[in-house]
Amino acid sequence: MRRRWLGRAALAAAMAVCLATSGCQRKEHEAQASTPRRLKLDTVGAVTRPIPDTLLVTGTLEATTVNDIAANATGRVVAIHGERGDQVKKHAALAKLDVRLAALQAAAANAQAKVASDQAELQAQECARTEKLAASGAVPMAEWERQSWQCKIAKSTMAASQVQATMAAQYVSDGTIRAPMDGHLVERFVEVGQFVTPTTKVATLVSLDELRLRISVPEIQLGGLKKDAAVTFRVAAYGARIFSGTLARVSPVVRPETRDVLAEATVPNGDHALRPGMFATVELQLGTKLASVVPSSAVVVREGTSRVFVVRDGRIEERAVQLGPRVGNEVAVLKGVARDEPIVREPGEEVKNGLFAE
């Protein structure tokens, strides 16, 4: 009986120890769960410094040089060169006309010019001989005067013949219609077999090396416009790529209907990426102003909104911000961040609003 009682007591003691141990472990787990996870983050303070004061406007790219090329000759087209979009060099042939008749006329004009030249030379020799005879009294002065007039007529006839020969050669040359400049072919308006006249438009050529950005600036911002001011812009075709130009011209009048002024910037386009007609979102520099600046890497875009993560009182705050211009590897924050506030330099996916930070 006593042994049975001792066995039961030992079993009860063992169960008490087990329950006590499980309770301790549960408390340890609960304590660990109640301790919040803290992220170790690299932060940087928002710095106030002068940044470009820019005006956001819209604009349209236009060609600086556009040439509508006329035939400048009469004839039937026998060959064409180039199609829409082709790049052509200055003096490159765009079309050729049938110049067989013009070539025959040029040959006849050259022959006539040679005859006139020979006649003028012969007449000059005769004039020189008559002048000597007149000086010695062998021939009357009237004969000398007549020969002198003949010499002048022969010279004029030779000059006229040479002009006719030059014109005939030009007609032959005009039979090849050439590009007046380096550029791209926008449109070709003639086909083989078509009869053209000097006023017939053959093609349109545009230069893409330098474009003109036409922008509308509100009247209230007119005082900030300065010639040679920097202009940056983006176009839809190239996403985040930034293009630049220089403000070159400002209209002297304000348009009464829209209360704005037209301005033009010159835009270098060496790689021909930009095209006339493109719509542009433009930042026009008006001067400088003070603003908070943070590293560009601190800004993330979520749900279409620019955001930064601020560490405040040991916790992470996700804030929507309004961005200004970019300067190198930094970007201005116009709204949403105060001076010297600690900003997470490179927030990863694990950085979320409300978490604790070391």
mmCIF file of C-alpha atoms in Angstrom:
data_model
loop_
_atom_site.group_PDB
_atom_site.id
_atom_site.type_symbol
_atom_site.label_atom_id
_atom_site.label_comp_id
_atom_site.label_asym_id
_atom_site.label_seq_id
_atom_site.Cartn_x
_atom_site.Cartn_y
_atom_site.Cartn_z
ATOM 1 C CA MET A 1 0.000 0.000 0.000
ATOM 2 C CA ARG A 2 2.790 2.336 0.902
ATOM 3 C CA ARG A 3 4.627 1.541 -2.343
ATOM 4 C CA ARG A 4 1.532 2.371 -4.387
ATOM 5 C CA TRP A 5 1.193 5.686 -2.603
ATOM 6 C CA LEU A 6 4.877 6.538 -3.220
ATOM 7 C CA GLY A 7 4.484 5.737 -6.961
ATOM 8 C CA ARG A 8 1.518 8.029 -7.266
ATOM 9 C CA ALA A 9 3.391 10.814 -5.462
ATOM 10 C CA ALA A 10 6.390 10.437 -7.777
ATOM 11 C CA LEU A 11 4.141 10.562 -10.840
ATOM 12 C CA ALA A 12 2.424 13.718 -9.572
ATOM 13 C CA ALA A 13 5.770 15.358 -8.899
ATOM 14 C CA ALA A 14 6.991 14.527 -12.413
ATOM 15 C CA MET A 15 3.829 15.947 -13.964
ATOM 16 C CA ALA A 16 4.224 19.145 -11.933
ATOM 17 C CA VAL A 17 7.798 19.552 -13.140
ATOM 18 C CA CYS A 18 6.698 19.005 -16.769
ATOM 19 C CA LEU A 19 3.884 21.545 -16.492
ATOM 20 C CA ALA A 20 6.187 24.045 -14.894
ATOM 21 C CA THR A 21 8.762 23.579 -17.655
ATOM 22 C CA SER A 22 6.124 23.954 -20.436
ATOM 23 C CA GLY A 23 4.790 27.098 -18.832
ATOM 24 C CA CYS A 24 8.251 28.642 -18.712
ATOM 25 C CA GLN A 25 8.901 27.827 -22.336
ATOM 26 C CA ARG A 26 5.521 29.290 -23.320
ATOM 27 C CA LYS A 27 6.304 32.469 -21.458
ATOM 28 C CA GLU A 28 9.664 32.719 -23.183
ATOM 29 C CA HIS A 29 7.996 32.338 -26.605
ATOM 30 C CA GLU A 30 5.364 34.929 -25.698
ATOM 31 C CA ALA A 31 8.061 37.339 -24.543
ATOM 32 C CA GLN A 32 9.977 36.843 -27.765
ATOM 33 C CA ALA A 33 6.814 37.336 -29.844
ATOM 34 C CA SER A 34 5.955 40.536 -27.996
ATOM 35 C CA THR A 35 9.406 42.044 -28.831
ATOM 36 C CA PRO A 36 9.057 43.901 -32.199
ATOM 37 C CA ARG A 37 11.496 43.242 -35.054
ATOM 38 C CA ARG A 38 13.750 46.207 -35.768
ATOM 39 C CA LEU A 39 15.240 46.789 -39.216
ATOM 40 C CA LYS A 40 18.774 48.003 -39.506
ATOM 41 C CA LEU A 41 18.622 50.798 -42.105
ATOM 42 C CA ASP A 42 21.016 53.232 -43.754
ATOM 43 C CA THR A 43 19.508 56.715 -43.493
ATOM 44 C CA VAL A 44 20.481 60.144 -44.761
ATOM 45 C CA GLY A 45 19.175 63.554 -43.749
ATOM 46 C CA ALA A 46 17.225 65.714 -46.204
ATOM 47 C CA VAL A 47 19.461 68.671 -47.074
ATOM 48 C CA THR A 48 18.249 72.152 -48.048
ATOM 49 C CA ARG A 49 20.147 73.702 -50.948
ATOM 50 C CA PRO A 50 19.542 75.856 -54.029
ATOM 51 C CA ILE A 51 17.985 73.975 -56.921
ATOM 52 C CA PRO A 52 16.895 75.081 -60.392
ATOM 53 C CA ASP A 53 13.544 76.857 -60.347
ATOM 54 C CA THR A 54 11.798 75.260 -63.280
ATOM 55 C CA LEU A 55 8.517 75.797 -65.071
ATOM 56 C CA LEU A 56 6.673 72.742 -66.392
ATOM 57 C CA VAL A 57 5.068 73.404 -69.781
ATOM 58 C CA THR A 58 4.262 71.514 -72.950
ATOM 59 C CA GLY A 59 5.830 71.916 -76.361
ATOM 60 C CA THR A 60 6.113 70.553 -79.878
ATOM 61 C CA LEU A 61 9.239 69.744 -81.856
ATOM 62 C CA GLU A 62 9.551 71.304 -85.295
ATOM 63 C CA ALA A 63 12.101 71.024 -88.067
ATOM 64 C CA THR A 64 14.514 73.924 -88.404
ATOM 65 C CA THR A 65 14.992 73.368 -92.139
ATOM 66 C CA VAL A 66 12.399 71.898 -94.517
ATOM 67 C CA ASN A 67 12.887 71.978 -98.299
ATOM 68 C CA ASP A 68 10.183 71.449 -100.906
ATOM 69 C CA ILE A 69 12.310 70.573 -103.925
ATOM 70 C CA ALA A 70 11.009 71.664 -107.352
ATOM 71 C CA ALA A 71 12.017 70.097 -110.647
ATOM 72 C CA ASN A 72 13.458 73.341 -112.087
ATOM 73 C CA ALA A 73 13.339 71.639 -115.503
ATOM 74 C CA THR A 74 10.904 70.286 -118.062
ATOM 75 C CA GLY A 75 10.816 66.669 -119.095
ATOM 76 C CA ARG A 76 9.701 63.147 -118.410
ATOM 77 C CA VAL A 77 10.929 61.297 -115.316
ATOM 78 C CA VAL A 78 13.040 58.280 -116.267
ATOM 79 C CA ALA A 79 14.447 57.312 -112.850
ATOM 80 C CA ILE A 80 13.785 57.984 -109.165
ATOM 81 C CA HIS A 81 16.030 57.475 -106.141
ATOM 82 C CA GLY A 82 14.994 57.209 -102.499
ATOM 83 C CA GLU A 83 11.824 56.505 -100.573
ATOM 84 C CA ARG A 84 10.150 58.009 -97.526
ATOM 85 C CA GLY A 85 12.471 57.978 -94.507
ATOM 86 C CA ASP A 86 15.705 57.505 -96.471
ATOM 87 C CA GLN A 87 18.700 59.581 -95.402
ATOM 88 C CA VAL A 88 20.309 61.421 -98.309
ATOM 89 C CA LYS A 89 23.492 63.443 -98.677
ATOM 90 C CA LYS A 90 23.833 66.869 -100.222
ATOM 91 C CA HIS A 91 23.970 66.725 -104.058
ATOM 92 C CA ALA A 92 22.638 63.146 -104.086
ATOM 93 C CA ALA A 93 20.354 62.405 -107.072
ATOM 94 C CA LEU A 94 16.635 62.209 -106.232
ATOM 95 C CA ALA A 95 15.254 61.870 -109.776
ATOM 96 C CA LYS A 96 16.413 61.987 -113.396
ATOM 97 C CA LEU A 97 14.621 63.396 -116.428
ATOM 98 C CA ASP A 98 14.875 62.508 -120.104
ATOM 99 C CA VAL A 99 17.492 65.033 -121.321
ATOM 100 C CA ARG A 100 18.281 63.588 -124.734
ATOM 101 C CA LEU A 101 16.829 66.607 -126.573
ATOM 102 C CA ALA A 102 18.523 68.990 -124.177
ATOM 103 C CA ALA A 103 21.835 67.197 -124.763
ATOM 104 C CA LEU A 104 21.455 67.641 -128.531
ATOM 105 C CA GLN A 105 20.639 71.312 -128.060
ATOM 106 C CA ALA A 106 23.693 71.678 -125.830
ATOM 107 C CA ALA A 107 25.902 70.093 -128.482
ATOM 108 C CA ALA A 108 24.508 72.469 -131.129
ATOM 109 C CA ALA A 109 25.013 75.455 -128.839
ATOM 110 C CA ASN A 110 28.613 74.450 -128.167
ATOM 111 C CA ALA A 111 29.255 74.143 -131.909
ATOM 112 C CA GLN A 112 27.696 77.566 -132.543
ATOM 113 C CA ALA A 113 29.813 79.045 -129.767
ATOM 114 C CA LYS A 114 32.950 77.569 -131.383
ATOM 115 C CA VAL A 115 32.008 79.100 -134.758
ATOM 116 C CA ALA A 116 31.372 82.480 -133.162
ATOM 117 C CA SER A 117 34.697 82.300 -131.335
ATOM 118 C CA ASP A 118 36.557 81.524 -134.568
ATOM 119 C CA GLN A 119 34.780 84.353 -136.378
ATOM 120 C CA ALA A 120 35.609 86.787 -133.586
ATOM 121 C CA GLU A 121 39.288 85.768 -133.726
ATOM 122 C CA LEU A 122 39.378 86.206 -137.518
ATOM 123 C CA GLN A 123 37.660 89.575 -137.245
ATOM 124 C CA ALA A 124 40.138 90.696 -134.603
ATOM 125 C CA GLN A 125 43.029 89.903 -136.940
ATOM 126 C CA GLU A 126 41.336 91.859 -139.735
ATOM 127 C CA CYS A 127 40.810 94.815 -137.402
ATOM 128 C CA ALA A 128 44.477 94.837 -136.422
ATOM 129 C CA ARG A 129 45.579 94.795 -140.087
ATOM 130 C CA THR A 130 43.164 97.592 -141.026
ATOM 131 C CA GLU A 131 44.339 99.687 -138.073
ATOM 132 C CA LYS A 132 47.945 99.535 -139.316
ATOM 133 C CA LEU A 133 46.914 100.421 -142.875
ATOM 134 C CA ALA A 134 44.799 103.316 -141.661
ATOM 135 C CA ALA A 135 47.713 104.618 -139.615
ATOM 136 C CA SER A 136 49.928 104.624 -142.741
ATOM 137 C CA GLY A 137 47.213 106.228 -144.865
ATOM 138 C CA ALA A 138 46.850 103.164 -147.104
ATOM 139 C CA VAL A 139 43.109 102.866 -146.346
ATOM 140 C CA PRO A 140 40.629 105.597 -145.487
ATOM 141 C CA MET A 141 39.575 106.118 -141.851
ATOM 142 C CA ALA A 142 35.999 105.190 -142.793
ATOM 143 C CA GLU A 143 37.165 101.668 -143.573
ATOM 144 C CA TRP A 144 38.934 101.449 -140.210
ATOM 145 C CA GLU A 145 35.780 102.569 -138.413
ATOM 146 C CA ARG A 146 33.689 99.994 -140.284
ATOM 147 C CA GLN A 147 36.131 97.214 -139.359
ATOM 148 C CA SER A 148 36.084 98.336 -135.728
ATOM 149 C CA TRP A 149 32.322 97.969 -135.596
ATOM 150 C CA GLN A 150 32.590 94.529 -137.154
ATOM 151 C CA CYS A 151 35.062 93.514 -134.427
ATOM 152 C CA LYS A 152 32.661 94.664 -131.698
ATOM 153 C CA ILE A 153 29.752 92.793 -133.280
ATOM 154 C CA ALA A 154 31.860 89.631 -133.573
ATOM 155 C CA LYS A 155 32.824 89.830 -129.891
ATOM 156 C CA SER A 156 29.181 90.323 -128.857
ATOM 157 C CA THR A 157 28.056 87.434 -131.039
ATOM 158 C CA MET A 158 30.708 85.188 -129.472
ATOM 159 C CA ALA A 159 29.618 86.205 -125.954
ATOM 160 C CA ALA A 160 25.962 85.521 -126.786
ATOM 161 C CA SER A 161 26.844 82.112 -128.213
ATOM 162 C CA GLN A 162 28.791 81.195 -125.106
ATOM 163 C CA VAL A 163 25.822 82.156 -122.916
ATOM 164 C CA GLN A 164 23.538 79.986 -125.068
ATOM 165 C CA ALA A 165 25.973 77.079 -124.691
ATOM 166 C CA THR A 166 26.081 77.574 -120.909
ATOM 167 C CA MET A 167 22.287 77.629 -120.717
ATOM 168 C CA ALA A 168 22.014 74.466 -122.798
ATOM 169 C CA ALA A 169 24.516 72.710 -120.514
ATOM 170 C CA GLN A 170 22.497 73.849 -117.490
ATOM 171 C CA TYR A 171 19.345 72.308 -118.952
ATOM 172 C CA VAL A 172 21.199 69.003 -119.195
ATOM 173 C CA SER A 173 22.472 69.353 -115.632
ATOM 174 C CA ASP A 174 18.992 70.235 -114.331
ATOM 175 C CA GLY A 175 17.781 66.927 -115.713
ATOM 176 C CA THR A 176 19.244 65.350 -112.575
ATOM 177 C CA ILE A 177 17.304 66.679 -109.584
ATOM 178 C CA ARG A 178 19.622 66.707 -106.570
ATOM 179 C CA ALA A 179 19.275 67.165 -102.812
ATOM 180 C CA PRO A 180 20.247 70.712 -101.769
ATOM 181 C CA MET A 181 21.321 69.572 -98.287
ATOM 182 C CA ASP A 182 21.885 66.585 -96.033
ATOM 183 C CA GLY A 183 18.579 65.331 -94.687
ATOM 184 C CA HIS A 184 15.813 62.747 -94.637
ATOM 185 C CA LEU A 185 13.240 62.230 -97.353
ATOM 186 C CA VAL A 186 9.793 63.066 -95.987
ATOM 187 C CA GLU A 187 7.802 62.454 -99.164
ATOM 188 C CA ARG A 188 8.320 61.869 -102.877
ATOM 189 C CA PHE A 189 5.681 63.258 -105.246
ATOM 190 C CA VAL A 190 6.688 61.985 -108.720
ATOM 191 C CA GLU A 191 6.844 58.619 -110.428
ATOM 192 C CA VAL A 192 8.686 57.245 -113.446
ATOM 193 C CA GLY A 193 6.971 58.353 -116.665
ATOM 194 C CA GLN A 194 5.451 61.488 -115.149
ATOM 195 C CA PHE A 195 5.966 64.742 -117.074
ATOM 196 C CA VAL A 196 7.226 67.574 -114.884
ATOM 197 C CA THR A 197 7.687 71.316 -115.300
ATOM 198 C CA PRO A 198 10.011 73.673 -113.425
ATOM 199 C CA THR A 199 7.374 74.294 -110.709
ATOM 200 C CA THR A 200 6.496 70.619 -110.117
ATOM 201 C CA LYS A 201 7.217 69.561 -106.510
ATOM 202 C CA VAL A 202 9.423 66.491 -106.628
ATOM 203 C CA ALA A 203 10.145 65.771 -102.946
ATOM 204 C CA THR A 204 10.249 67.208 -99.430
ATOM 205 C CA LEU A 205 13.489 67.008 -97.481
ATOM 206 C CA VAL A 206 13.947 67.717 -93.764
ATOM 207 C CA SER A 207 17.096 68.177 -91.698
ATOM 208 C CA LEU A 208 17.117 66.383 -88.320
ATOM 209 C CA ASP A 209 20.531 67.534 -87.090
ATOM 210 C CA GLU A 210 18.984 70.399 -85.105
ATOM 211 C CA LEU A 211 15.326 70.853 -84.197
ATOM 212 C CA ARG A 212 13.253 73.668 -82.800
ATOM 213 C CA LEU A 213 11.175 73.180 -79.641
ATOM 214 C CA ARG A 214 8.142 75.448 -79.670
ATOM 215 C CA ILE A 215 6.643 76.091 -76.221
ATOM 216 C CA SER A 216 3.881 78.241 -74.748
ATOM 217 C CA VAL A 217 4.791 80.130 -71.571
ATOM 218 C CA PRO A 218 2.078 81.704 -69.341
ATOM 219 C CA GLU A 219 2.132 85.485 -69.245
ATOM 220 C CA ILE A 220 2.742 85.482 -65.484
ATOM 221 C CA GLN A 221 6.090 83.676 -66.019
ATOM 222 C CA LEU A 222 7.338 86.042 -68.704
ATOM 223 C CA GLY A 223 9.658 87.890 -66.303
ATOM 224 C CA GLY A 224 11.654 84.722 -65.645
ATOM 225 C CA LEU A 225 12.412 83.960 -69.286
ATOM 226 C CA LYS A 226 16.008 84.569 -70.270
ATOM 227 C CA LYS A 227 17.691 83.945 -73.580
ATOM 228 C CA ASP A 228 20.139 81.024 -73.504
ATOM 229 C CA ALA A 229 18.364 79.516 -70.454
ATOM 230 C CA ALA A 230 18.619 75.733 -70.136
ATOM 231 C CA VAL A 231 15.646 73.675 -71.308
ATOM 232 C CA THR A 232 15.141 69.970 -70.571
ATOM 233 C CA PHE A 233 12.309 67.790 -71.799
ATOM 234 C CA ARG A 234 11.011 64.265 -72.288
ATOM 235 C CA VAL A 235 9.032 62.667 -75.087
ATOM 236 C CA ALA A 236 6.736 59.662 -74.827
ATOM 237 C CA ALA A 237 8.770 57.572 -77.243
ATOM 238 C CA TYR A 238 11.841 57.470 -74.976
ATOM 239 C CA GLY A 239 10.333 57.291 -71.502
ATOM 240 C CA ALA A 240 12.716 58.616 -68.835
ATOM 241 C CA ARG A 241 15.414 59.782 -71.272
ATOM 242 C CA ILE A 242 16.062 63.502 -70.801
ATOM 243 C CA PHE A 243 16.825 65.744 -73.778
ATOM 244 C CA SER A 244 18.213 69.265 -73.518
ATOM 245 C CA GLY A 245 18.217 72.502 -75.456
ATOM 246 C CA THR A 246 18.748 76.240 -75.159
ATOM 247 C CA LEU A 247 16.110 78.971 -75.182
ATOM 248 C CA ALA A 248 16.806 80.966 -78.337
ATOM 249 C CA ARG A 249 13.804 83.174 -79.097
ATOM 250 C CA VAL A 250 10.838 84.703 -77.207
ATOM 251 C CA SER A 251 7.880 86.318 -78.967
ATOM 252 C CA PRO A 252 7.565 90.075 -78.332
ATOM 253 C CA VAL A 253 3.768 89.854 -77.922
ATOM 254 C CA VAL A 254 1.327 88.099 -75.601
ATOM 255 C CA ARG A 255 -1.441 86.189 -77.346
ATOM 256 C CA PRO A 256 -4.713 87.725 -76.092
ATOM 257 C CA GLU A 257 -6.752 84.529 -76.494
ATOM 258 C CA THR A 258 -4.536 82.336 -74.317
ATOM 259 C CA ARG A 259 -2.559 84.934 -72.318
ATOM 260 C CA ASP A 260 0.765 83.303 -73.095
ATOM 261 C CA VAL A 261 3.843 83.914 -75.226
ATOM 262 C CA LEU A 262 5.487 81.656 -77.744
ATOM 263 C CA ALA A 263 9.134 80.752 -77.173
ATOM 264 C CA GLU A 264 11.541 78.587 -79.134
ATOM 265 C CA ALA A 265 14.499 76.524 -78.004
ATOM 266 C CA THR A 266 17.163 75.029 -80.250
ATOM 267 C CA VAL A 267 17.706 71.315 -79.676
ATOM 268 C CA PRO A 268 20.767 69.400 -80.939
ATOM 269 C CA ASN A 269 19.753 66.048 -82.391
ATOM 270 C CA GLY A 270 22.934 64.352 -83.528
ATOM 271 C CA ASP A 271 21.581 60.809 -83.196
ATOM 272 C CA HIS A 272 18.329 61.747 -84.983
ATOM 273 C CA ALA A 273 16.283 60.205 -82.160
ATOM 274 C CA LEU A 274 13.874 63.130 -82.052
ATOM 275 C CA ARG A 275 11.423 63.777 -84.898
ATOM 276 C CA PRO A 276 9.455 66.868 -85.909
ATOM 277 C CA GLY A 277 5.897 66.727 -84.606
ATOM 278 C CA MET A 278 6.748 64.991 -81.329
ATOM 279 C CA PHE A 279 4.942 66.254 -78.235
ATOM 280 C CA ALA A 280 7.261 67.161 -75.330
ATOM 281 C CA THR A 281 6.925 67.712 -71.580
ATOM 282 C CA VAL A 282 9.300 70.608 -70.919
ATOM 283 C CA GLU A 283 11.111 71.930 -67.859
ATOM 284 C CA LEU A 284 12.203 75.503 -68.446
ATOM 285 C CA GLN A 285 14.779 76.864 -65.998
ATOM 286 C CA LEU A 286 13.801 80.276 -64.603
ATOM 287 C CA GLY A 287 16.421 80.651 -61.848
ATOM 288 C CA THR A 288 17.108 78.970 -58.477
ATOM 289 C CA LYS A 289 15.215 78.373 -55.228
ATOM 290 C CA LEU A 290 15.773 76.543 -51.910
ATOM 291 C CA ALA A 291 14.362 73.040 -51.474
ATOM 292 C CA SER A 292 14.979 69.775 -49.614
ATOM 293 C CA VAL A 293 17.173 67.376 -51.564
ATOM 294 C CA VAL A 294 17.464 63.589 -51.109
ATOM 295 C CA PRO A 295 19.319 60.856 -53.023
ATOM 296 C CA SER A 296 17.408 59.620 -56.046
ATOM 297 C CA SER A 297 17.780 56.071 -54.693
ATOM 298 C CA ALA A 298 15.599 57.025 -51.695
ATOM 299 C CA VAL A 299 12.542 57.547 -53.895
ATOM 300 C CA VAL A 300 10.378 54.597 -54.891
ATOM 301 C CA VAL A 301 7.247 54.612 -57.027
ATOM 302 C CA ARG A 302 4.339 52.597 -55.679
ATOM 303 C CA GLU A 303 0.840 52.665 -57.134
ATOM 304 C CA GLY A 304 1.928 55.458 -59.457
ATOM 305 C CA THR A 305 3.022 57.771 -56.613
ATOM 306 C CA SER A 306 6.547 58.806 -55.616
ATOM 307 C CA ARG A 307 7.273 57.849 -52.002
ATOM 308 C CA VAL A 308 10.060 58.008 -49.419
ATOM 309 C CA PHE A 309 10.478 56.303 -46.040
ATOM 310 C CA VAL A 310 11.175 58.544 -43.050
ATOM 311 C CA VAL A 311 12.419 57.199 -39.704
ATOM 312 C CA ARG A 312 10.579 59.008 -36.896
ATOM 313 C CA ASP A 313 10.641 58.041 -33.226
ATOM 314 C CA GLY A 314 12.105 54.659 -34.110
ATOM 315 C CA ARG A 315 9.393 53.757 -36.594
ATOM 316 C CA ILE A 316 9.187 53.885 -40.382
ATOM 317 C CA GLU A 317 6.756 56.318 -42.017
ATOM 318 C CA GLU A 318 5.885 55.928 -45.692
ATOM 319 C CA ARG A 319 5.181 59.326 -47.232
ATOM 320 C CA ALA A 320 3.935 60.422 -50.622
ATOM 321 C CA VAL A 321 6.094 63.269 -51.906
ATOM 322 C CA GLN A 322 6.032 65.839 -54.675
ATOM 323 C CA LEU A 323 9.309 65.794 -56.569
ATOM 324 C CA GLY A 324 11.126 68.676 -58.201
ATOM 325 C CA PRO A 325 14.019 68.688 -60.656
ATOM 326 C CA ARG A 326 16.826 66.152 -60.548
ATOM 327 C CA VAL A 327 20.380 67.375 -60.029
ATOM 328 C CA GLY A 328 22.939 64.651 -60.642
ATOM 329 C CA ASN A 329 22.204 61.720 -58.307
ATOM 330 C CA GLU A 330 19.833 63.786 -56.157
ATOM 331 C CA VAL A 331 16.252 64.910 -56.525
ATOM 332 C CA ALA A 332 14.426 67.833 -54.952
ATOM 333 C CA VAL A 333 11.421 67.095 -52.736
ATOM 334 C CA LEU A 334 8.990 70.010 -52.885
ATOM 335 C CA LYS A 335 6.411 68.551 -50.476
ATOM 336 C CA GLY A 336 6.399 65.719 -47.950
ATOM 337 C CA VAL A 337 9.815 65.968 -46.246
ATOM 338 C CA ALA A 338 11.177 68.470 -43.724
ATOM 339 C CA ARG A 339 14.765 69.610 -43.409
ATOM 340 C CA ASP A 340 17.183 67.113 -41.777
ATOM 341 C CA GLU A 341 14.561 64.368 -41.472
ATOM 342 C CA PRO A 342 16.269 60.931 -41.721
ATOM 343 C CA ILE A 343 15.367 59.242 -45.003
ATOM 344 C CA VAL A 344 16.016 55.583 -45.821
ATOM 345 C CA ARG A 345 18.734 55.783 -48.489
ATOM 346 C CA GLU A 346 17.841 52.621 -50.453
ATOM 347 C CA PRO A 347 14.522 51.104 -49.290
ATOM 348 C CA GLY A 348 14.039 47.466 -50.245
ATOM 349 C CA GLU A 349 10.890 45.381 -50.381
ATOM 350 C CA GLU A 350 11.160 44.624 -46.655
ATOM 351 C CA VAL A 351 10.824 48.323 -45.736
ATOM 352 C CA LYS A 352 7.177 48.995 -44.929
ATOM 353 C CA ASN A 353 5.153 51.610 -43.153
ATOM 354 C CA GLY A 354 4.902 51.137 -39.385
ATOM 355 C CA LEU A 355 7.860 48.801 -38.885
ATOM 356 C CA PHE A 356 10.485 49.548 -36.247
ATOM 357 C CA ALA A 357 13.974 50.714 -37.157
ATOM 358 C CA GLU A 358 17.216 50.612 -35.200
#
